[in-house]
Amino acid sequence: MAEQRKLWSFHGGLHLDDHKSESTQKPVQPLPLPDRLTLPLHQHIGQNAEPVVGVGELVKKGQVVARAPDYVSASIHAPTSGRVIEIGNQPIPHPSGLSDTCIVIEPDGQDSWTQLPEPIGDFRNETAADLRERIRWAGIVGLGGAAFPTAVKVNTGGSGPIETLVINAAECEPYITCDDVLMRERARDIVDGIEIIRQIVGARECLIGIEDNKPEAAEALHQAIARSPDNVIQVVTVPTLYPSGGEKQLIRLLTGREVPSHGLPADIGVLCQNVATTAAVADAVLRGLPLIDRVVTVTGQGVRQPGNFRVALGTPIEFVITQSGGYSEQAHELLLGGPMMGFALHDDQAPVTKATNCLLAASLQEAPGPQPERPCIRCGECAKVCPADLLPQQMFWHARAHDFDRVQEYHLFDCIECGCCAYVCPAHIPLVHYYRYAKTEIWTLERERRKSDLARRRHDARQERLERLERERKSRLRKKKEALDKKSGGSAAASKKAAIAAAMKRVADKKAAQQAETQTSGSE
C-alpha cells in the first residue's frame, strides 16, 4: 500500500484508455542480435558523438565507438563484438524521415566484452565528480524519451541545493509499459540508482511518482525500499491522468511547486529522473556497464505478439517487429512512442536508439488518419485540457499568421506538445503541428540572428583593429620625428630658418638687379 501524502493537481489533462495490459502479460524477453547493428551518432540532446573507430576495425562489446565531443553530448558503445563495416548515412528514427551519420557493426557472434572499468561498490565514499564521470563514460541519457545527457542533468552545482529528487515512474501515455515491467523486475536496481543520484546531488528526500494503474510495480518498489538503508525514499501513487508523467506536471503533483516559465526544476530545488535512467546509473556505477541496450514496448493491434523486449541499441526496428510475431493484418501505421506524443516512422529499417521506448504498430482504429481541418469555432476546449495552462487557440492564430513575436508572448515554449489540445479539438485542427512549426521557425530565426550578430561583432572588431593599427602607426611616426629632432639638437630648425633667409635674400637681390637695369635703360 502506497504511503499517504498530500497531492496537488495540475490544470487540464485527459482520462484516456491506457491499453497497458496487452503488453504486460509476459516478462521482459531478451532479443537475439540481428545481422547488423546501426548506431546513429545522434541519440541524445546536444552535439553528435564523433567516431573513434574506422571501417574494417574490430570492436568489442562495451567499447566506445563514438565519443562525446562536448559537455552536452553522450558517448556511444558497441552493443556486441564485431567489425565496423560502414560509417555513413543510414535511415534513423526521426519525424523528418531523413538519414544521418551512423556506425554500422556486423556482429561476429562471439559477444566478447572489452576491458570495462572497475565497479564502484562503495559509492558513498566516492566524490560526486567521480560518480558523474562514470555516468558520462557510460553514455547514459534520459530513457523516458527526452534523451538529455544524465551526467549533465545531475551536475546541479550552479543551480543551488537540490532538496527533492523526483523519480518519474508515471508512464502516463497509453500503450507504453517498458517502465512498468522494468519496475516489476529490477526494482532493487532502480532503488540503487536512486541512492547513487542522491549521493551526487545531495537531495534530502526522494519521491517516486507512479500512477495508480501499476500496483505490481508499486509493490515491487516498496519491497526494494524496505531492504534499503536509505529511509528517505517514498513511493507516491498519483491518479491516472494524462500527462501526469510530464516533468513539470509530476513535480506539481508531488510537491505543489511550480517550475518557472523558461526555468528548470533545479531552480526550485528539484531534480527529476526517469526510473529506467536510474537502473542504467546502477549498472554503470555498481557493475561498470555502459548503456548498450534498453527495454522497448512493442504493442498495438498491428503486431501479433505484443510485449516488452530487451533490445540491443542499433537493432533494426523491422527485426524487433519480426521477433514479436511480425505485423498482423490490421497493421496500418508504425509509430515510435505512444499515440499522443509519438510520430510515424517512414522506414522500419531505422534502428532502435537510446530514446526508443515504444514501437506501436497501430491499426486504422488505433491511429485513424487525419480528419479534414475545419475553421476554429472558438469553443475553448483546448484551453480546458492544456496541462501547462496555456491558451492554445491564441497560439494557433499567431503561429498560423507567422506572428512569432506574439506567439511567444503566449508562452509557446512552455508547451510540452502533449497533444491534449488537438485530441479534443472538434475542428480537427492539428494544433501541435502549428506549435512545432512555430518553435522551429523561431529557433531558425534565432540561429540566423546569432550568426548575424557574430558577423557584426567580427566586422566591428576588424574595424577597431584597423583603426588601432593606424593610430599606432601614426604614433610611431610622430615619436620617430620627435626623436630625430631631439637628436639633432635643433639644427634642423636652424637650417630651415637659414634656408628661408637665403631664399629671401635671393629674391631681394633679384629685385634690386631688376631695378638697376630699369634705371640704366632710362638714362640711355
mmCIF file of N, CA and C in Angstrom, residues 331-414:
data_model
loop_
_atom_site.group_PDB
_atom_site.id
_atom_site.type_symbol
_atom_site.label_atom_id
_atom_site.label_comp_id
_atom_site.label_asym_id
_atom_site.label_seq_id
_atom_site.Cartn_x
_atom_site.Cartn_y
_atom_site.Cartn_z
ATOM 1 N N ALA A 331 -2.295 -4.147 -39.252
ATOM 2 C CA ALA A 331 -1.254 -3.110 -39.202
ATOM 3 C C ALA A 331 -1.540 -2.009 -40.201
ATOM 4 N N HIS A 332 -1.581 -0.790 -39.713
ATOM 5 C CA HIS A 332 -1.882 0.364 -40.560
ATOM 6 C C HIS A 332 -0.760 1.389 -40.546
ATOM 7 N N GLU A 333 -0.193 1.619 -39.361
ATOM 8 C CA GLU A 333 0.851 2.637 -39.217
ATOM 9 C C GLU A 333 1.768 2.248 -38.078
ATOM 10 N N LEU A 334 3.059 2.508 -38.253
ATOM 11 C CA LEU A 334 4.040 2.211 -37.216
ATOM 12 C C LEU A 334 4.493 3.515 -36.573
ATOM 13 N N LEU A 335 4.283 3.615 -35.271
ATOM 14 C CA LEU A 335 4.651 4.817 -34.530
ATOM 15 C C LEU A 335 5.813 4.518 -33.608
ATOM 16 N N LEU A 336 6.689 5.479 -33.449
ATOM 17 C CA LEU A 336 7.715 5.420 -32.415
ATOM 18 C C LEU A 336 7.207 6.258 -31.258
ATOM 19 N N GLY A 337 6.963 5.603 -30.123
ATOM 20 C CA GLY A 337 6.338 6.278 -28.995
ATOM 21 C C GLY A 337 4.867 5.941 -28.942
ATOM 22 N N GLY A 338 4.141 6.664 -28.114
ATOM 23 C CA GLY A 338 2.716 6.413 -27.944
ATOM 24 C C GLY A 338 1.862 7.178 -28.928
ATOM 25 N N PRO A 339 0.535 7.013 -28.832
ATOM 26 C CA PRO A 339 -0.363 7.667 -29.793
ATOM 27 C C PRO A 339 -0.478 9.174 -29.599
ATOM 28 N N MET A 340 -0.086 9.695 -28.441
ATOM 29 C CA MET A 340 -0.236 11.121 -28.171
ATOM 30 C C MET A 340 1.004 11.919 -28.575
ATOM 31 N N MET A 341 2.182 11.425 -28.221
ATOM 32 C CA MET A 341 3.404 12.187 -28.473
ATOM 33 C C MET A 341 4.357 11.495 -29.434
ATOM 34 N N GLY A 342 3.994 10.296 -29.896
ATOM 35 C CA GLY A 342 4.856 9.597 -30.837
ATOM 36 C C GLY A 342 4.730 10.155 -32.248
ATOM 37 N N PHE A 343 5.527 9.599 -33.156
ATOM 38 C CA PHE A 343 5.479 10.037 -34.547
ATOM 39 C C PHE A 343 5.586 8.827 -35.460
ATOM 40 N N ALA A 344 5.039 8.975 -36.662
ATOM 41 C CA ALA A 344 5.032 7.879 -37.625
ATOM 42 C C ALA A 344 6.424 7.669 -38.181
ATOM 43 N N LEU A 345 6.822 6.402 -38.277
ATOM 44 C CA LEU A 345 8.110 6.048 -38.857
ATOM 45 C C LEU A 345 7.954 5.858 -40.362
ATOM 46 N N HIS A 346 8.892 6.405 -41.114
ATOM 47 C CA HIS A 346 8.861 6.279 -42.569
ATOM 48 C C HIS A 346 9.512 4.990 -43.042
ATOM 49 N N ASP A 347 10.345 4.391 -42.190
ATOM 50 C CA ASP A 347 11.125 3.230 -42.617
ATOM 51 C C ASP A 347 11.395 2.346 -41.400
ATOM 52 N N ASP A 348 10.925 1.087 -41.430
ATOM 53 C CA ASP A 348 11.160 0.212 -40.283
ATOM 54 C C ASP A 348 12.553 -0.409 -40.297
ATOM 55 N N GLN A 349 13.408 0.016 -41.229
ATOM 56 C CA GLN A 349 14.816 -0.360 -41.190
ATOM 57 C C GLN A 349 15.613 0.574 -40.279
ATOM 58 N N ALA A 350 14.985 1.660 -39.825
ATOM 59 C CA ALA A 350 15.649 2.543 -38.870
ATOM 60 C C ALA A 350 15.933 1.765 -37.580
ATOM 61 N N PRO A 351 16.977 2.130 -36.848
ATOM 62 C CA PRO A 351 17.380 1.340 -35.681
ATOM 63 C C PRO A 351 16.735 1.806 -34.382
ATOM 64 N N VAL A 352 16.752 0.922 -33.397
ATOM 65 C CA VAL A 352 16.412 1.279 -32.026
ATOM 66 C C VAL A 352 17.542 2.135 -31.461
ATOM 67 N N THR A 353 17.184 3.229 -30.805
ATOM 68 C CA THR A 353 18.167 4.126 -30.198
ATOM 69 C C THR A 353 17.896 4.238 -28.697
ATOM 70 N N LYS A 354 18.693 5.036 -28.029
ATOM 71 C CA LYS A 354 18.515 5.228 -26.595
ATOM 72 C C LYS A 354 17.161 5.843 -26.266
ATOM 73 N N ALA A 355 16.571 6.576 -27.198
ATOM 74 C CA ALA A 355 15.292 7.247 -26.952
ATOM 75 C C ALA A 355 14.089 6.410 -27.357
ATOM 76 N N THR A 356 14.285 5.189 -27.829
ATOM 77 C CA THR A 356 13.182 4.352 -28.308
ATOM 78 C C THR A 356 12.551 3.618 -27.130
ATOM 79 N N ASN A 357 11.385 4.079 -26.696
ATOM 80 C CA ASN A 357 10.720 3.400 -25.584
ATOM 81 C C ASN A 357 9.547 2.535 -26.033
ATOM 82 N N CYS A 358 8.986 2.790 -27.225
ATOM 83 C CA CYS A 358 7.813 2.040 -27.652
ATOM 84 C C CYS A 358 7.731 2.011 -29.169
ATOM 85 N N LEU A 359 7.348 0.864 -29.694
ATOM 86 C CA LEU A 359 7.014 0.715 -31.114
ATOM 87 C C LEU A 359 5.552 0.307 -31.170
ATOM 88 N N LEU A 360 4.720 1.190 -31.666
ATOM 89 C CA LEU A 360 3.279 0.975 -31.701
ATOM 90 C C LEU A 360 2.850 0.682 -33.133
ATOM 91 N N ALA A 361 2.573 -0.606 -33.404
ATOM 92 C CA ALA A 361 2.045 -0.997 -34.714
ATOM 93 C C ALA A 361 0.533 -0.858 -34.631
ATOM 94 N N ALA A 362 0.043 0.280 -35.057
ATOM 95 C CA ALA A 362 -1.345 0.642 -34.817
ATOM 96 C C ALA A 362 -2.246 0.221 -35.973
ATOM 97 N N SER A 363 -3.449 -0.169 -35.625
ATOM 98 C CA SER A 363 -4.482 -0.431 -36.629
ATOM 99 C C SER A 363 -5.112 0.887 -37.052
ATOM 100 N N LEU A 364 -5.950 0.839 -38.054
ATOM 101 C CA LEU A 364 -6.636 2.048 -38.504
ATOM 102 C C LEU A 364 -7.510 2.611 -37.392
ATOM 103 N N GLN A 365 -8.077 1.722 -36.577
ATOM 104 C CA GLN A 365 -8.895 2.170 -35.455
ATOM 105 C C GLN A 365 -8.048 2.883 -34.406
ATOM 106 N N GLU A 366 -6.843 2.378 -34.163
ATOM 107 C CA GLU A 366 -5.973 2.974 -33.146
ATOM 108 C C GLU A 366 -5.301 4.249 -33.631
ATOM 109 N N ALA A 367 -5.047 4.337 -34.926
ATOM 110 C CA ALA A 367 -4.394 5.529 -35.479
ATOM 111 C C ALA A 367 -5.135 5.959 -36.734
ATOM 112 N N PRO A 368 -6.340 6.483 -36.565
ATOM 113 C CA PRO A 368 -7.082 6.933 -37.748
ATOM 114 C C PRO A 368 -6.352 8.071 -38.439
ATOM 115 N N GLY A 369 -6.493 8.142 -39.730
ATOM 116 C CA GLY A 369 -5.833 9.210 -40.476
ATOM 117 C C GLY A 369 -6.342 10.573 -40.060
ATOM 118 N N PRO A 370 -5.611 11.622 -40.395
ATOM 119 C CA PRO A 370 -6.046 12.973 -40.022
ATOM 120 C C PRO A 370 -7.381 13.341 -40.660
ATOM 121 N N GLN A 371 -8.251 13.923 -39.855
ATOM 122 C CA GLN A 371 -9.542 14.392 -40.354
ATOM 123 C C GLN A 371 -9.359 15.729 -41.077
ATOM 124 N N PRO A 372 -10.253 16.059 -42.002
ATOM 125 C CA PRO A 372 -10.154 17.366 -42.666
ATOM 126 C C PRO A 372 -10.220 18.498 -41.644
ATOM 127 N N GLU A 373 -9.275 19.403 -41.756
ATOM 128 C CA GLU A 373 -9.222 20.535 -40.827
ATOM 129 C C GLU A 373 -10.328 21.532 -41.150
ATOM 130 N N ARG A 374 -11.057 21.933 -40.130
ATOM 131 C CA ARG A 374 -12.143 22.897 -40.290
ATOM 132 C C ARG A 374 -11.814 24.171 -39.516
ATOM 133 N N PRO A 375 -12.535 25.256 -39.782
ATOM 134 C CA PRO A 375 -12.248 26.506 -39.074
ATOM 135 C C PRO A 375 -12.490 26.375 -37.573
ATOM 136 N N CYS A 376 -11.646 27.059 -36.806
ATOM 137 C CA CYS A 376 -11.790 27.092 -35.352
ATOM 138 C C CYS A 376 -13.123 27.738 -34.979
ATOM 139 N N ILE A 377 -13.863 27.091 -34.062
ATOM 140 C CA ILE A 377 -15.158 27.635 -33.635
ATOM 141 C C ILE A 377 -15.048 28.340 -32.281
ATOM 142 N N ARG A 378 -13.825 28.489 -31.777
ATOM 143 C CA ARG A 378 -13.567 29.198 -30.526
ATOM 144 C C ARG A 378 -14.337 28.591 -29.346
ATOM 145 N N CYS A 379 -14.357 27.271 -29.284
ATOM 146 C CA CYS A 379 -15.090 26.600 -28.205
ATOM 147 C C CYS A 379 -14.342 26.635 -26.882
ATOM 148 N N GLY A 380 -13.022 26.761 -26.942
ATOM 149 C CA GLY A 380 -12.217 26.829 -25.728
ATOM 150 C C GLY A 380 -11.893 25.494 -25.093
ATOM 151 N N GLU A 381 -12.259 24.385 -25.749
ATOM 152 C CA GLU A 381 -11.964 23.071 -25.172
ATOM 153 C C GLU A 381 -10.459 22.842 -25.031
ATOM 154 N N CYS A 382 -9.681 23.372 -25.974
ATOM 155 C CA CYS A 382 -8.229 23.191 -25.928
ATOM 156 C C CYS A 382 -7.637 23.817 -24.669
ATOM 157 N N ALA A 383 -8.150 24.991 -24.279
ATOM 158 C CA ALA A 383 -7.634 25.661 -23.083
ATOM 159 C C ALA A 383 -8.014 24.906 -21.814
ATOM 160 N N LYS A 384 -9.159 24.230 -21.835
ATOM 161 C CA LYS A 384 -9.600 23.500 -20.647
ATOM 162 C C LYS A 384 -8.689 22.322 -20.329
ATOM 163 N N VAL A 385 -8.135 21.680 -21.357
ATOM 164 C CA VAL A 385 -7.362 20.456 -21.121
ATOM 165 C C VAL A 385 -5.862 20.693 -21.127
ATOM 166 N N CYS A 386 -5.405 21.908 -21.426
ATOM 167 C CA CYS A 386 -3.962 22.165 -21.527
ATOM 168 C C CYS A 386 -3.300 22.009 -20.159
ATOM 169 N N PRO A 387 -2.397 21.055 -19.989
ATOM 170 C CA PRO A 387 -1.764 20.853 -18.677
ATOM 171 C C PRO A 387 -0.778 21.945 -18.303
ATOM 172 N N ALA A 388 -0.359 22.734 -19.279
ATOM 173 C CA ALA A 388 0.558 23.843 -18.995
ATOM 174 C C ALA A 388 -0.193 25.145 -18.758
ATOM 175 N N ASP A 389 -1.541 25.073 -18.774
ATOM 176 C CA ASP A 389 -2.398 26.235 -18.517
ATOM 177 C C ASP A 389 -2.119 27.374 -19.502
ATOM 178 N N LEU A 390 -2.008 27.009 -20.774
ATOM 179 C CA LEU A 390 -1.768 27.988 -21.830
ATOM 180 C C LEU A 390 -3.075 28.314 -22.551
ATOM 181 N N LEU A 391 -2.977 29.140 -23.580
ATOM 182 C CA LEU A 391 -4.125 29.477 -24.436
ATOM 183 C C LEU A 391 -3.838 28.949 -25.839
ATOM 184 N N PRO A 392 -4.098 27.665 -26.084
ATOM 185 C CA PRO A 392 -3.740 27.060 -27.372
ATOM 186 C C PRO A 392 -4.370 27.754 -28.568
ATOM 187 N N GLN A 393 -5.585 28.228 -28.405
ATOM 188 C CA GLN A 393 -6.262 28.883 -29.532
ATOM 189 C C GLN A 393 -5.508 30.131 -29.979
ATOM 190 N N GLN A 394 -5.078 30.948 -29.020
ATOM 191 C CA GLN A 394 -4.343 32.156 -29.371
ATOM 192 C C GLN A 394 -2.993 31.811 -29.996
ATOM 193 N N MET A 395 -2.321 30.809 -29.461
ATOM 194 C CA MET A 395 -1.045 30.397 -30.043
ATOM 195 C C MET A 395 -1.238 29.911 -31.477
ATOM 196 N N PHE A 396 -2.333 29.216 -31.713
ATOM 197 C CA PHE A 396 -2.632 28.731 -33.063
ATOM 198 C C PHE A 396 -2.805 29.891 -34.036
ATOM 199 N N TRP A 397 -3.591 30.895 -33.636
ATOM 200 C CA TRP A 397 -3.817 32.032 -34.552
ATOM 201 C C TRP A 397 -2.499 32.691 -34.936
ATOM 202 N N HIS A 398 -1.673 32.964 -33.955
ATOM 203 C CA HIS A 398 -0.433 33.701 -34.231
ATOM 204 C C HIS A 398 0.591 32.821 -34.949
ATOM 205 N N ALA A 399 0.628 31.520 -34.638
ATOM 206 C CA ALA A 399 1.546 30.632 -35.354
ATOM 207 C C ALA A 399 1.137 30.535 -36.822
ATOM 208 N N ARG A 400 -0.152 30.433 -37.073
ATOM 209 C CA ARG A 400 -0.614 30.328 -38.462
ATOM 210 C C ARG A 400 -0.338 31.614 -39.229
ATOM 211 N N ALA A 401 -0.397 32.763 -38.534
ATOM 212 C CA ALA A 401 -0.140 34.059 -39.174
ATOM 213 C C ALA A 401 1.352 34.394 -39.231
ATOM 214 N N HIS A 402 2.216 33.484 -38.780
ATOM 215 C CA HIS A 402 3.667 33.693 -38.744
ATOM 216 C C HIS A 402 4.042 34.890 -37.873
ATOM 217 N N ASP A 403 3.193 35.202 -36.902
ATOM 218 C CA ASP A 403 3.482 36.288 -35.978
ATOM 219 C C ASP A 403 4.216 35.683 -34.774
ATOM 220 N N PHE A 404 5.498 35.441 -34.959
ATOM 221 C CA PHE A 404 6.250 34.678 -33.971
ATOM 222 C C PHE A 404 6.537 35.470 -32.702
ATOM 223 N N ASP A 405 6.563 36.793 -32.789
ATOM 224 C CA ASP A 405 6.743 37.581 -31.572
ATOM 225 C C ASP A 405 5.520 37.447 -30.668
ATOM 226 N N ARG A 406 4.341 37.514 -31.268
ATOM 227 C CA ARG A 406 3.114 37.417 -30.471
ATOM 228 C C ARG A 406 2.923 36.015 -29.903
ATOM 229 N N VAL A 407 3.255 34.996 -30.679
ATOM 230 C CA VAL A 407 3.033 33.637 -30.176
ATOM 231 C C VAL A 407 3.929 33.359 -28.984
ATOM 232 N N GLN A 408 5.103 33.988 -28.938
ATOM 233 C CA GLN A 408 5.965 33.817 -27.772
ATOM 234 C C GLN A 408 5.425 34.553 -26.556
ATOM 235 N N GLU A 409 4.647 35.596 -26.785
ATOM 236 C CA GLU A 409 4.015 36.288 -25.672
ATOM 237 C C GLU A 409 3.019 35.388 -24.949
ATOM 238 N N TYR A 410 2.526 34.368 -25.648
ATOM 239 C CA TYR A 410 1.605 33.401 -25.041
ATOM 240 C C TYR A 410 2.346 32.161 -24.542
ATOM 241 N N HIS A 411 3.664 32.289 -24.320
ATOM 242 C CA HIS A 411 4.491 31.251 -23.689
ATOM 243 C C HIS A 411 4.518 29.964 -24.516
ATOM 244 N N LEU A 412 4.779 30.123 -25.799
ATOM 245 C CA LEU A 412 4.847 28.968 -26.698
ATOM 246 C C LEU A 412 5.794 27.898 -26.177
ATOM 247 N N PHE A 413 6.937 28.307 -25.639
ATOM 248 C CA PHE A 413 7.950 27.330 -25.265
ATOM 249 C C PHE A 413 7.663 26.652 -23.928
ATOM 250 N N ASP A 414 6.552 26.998 -23.293
ATOM 251 C CA ASP A 414 6.082 26.220 -22.146
ATOM 252 C C ASP A 414 5.213 25.053 -22.597
#
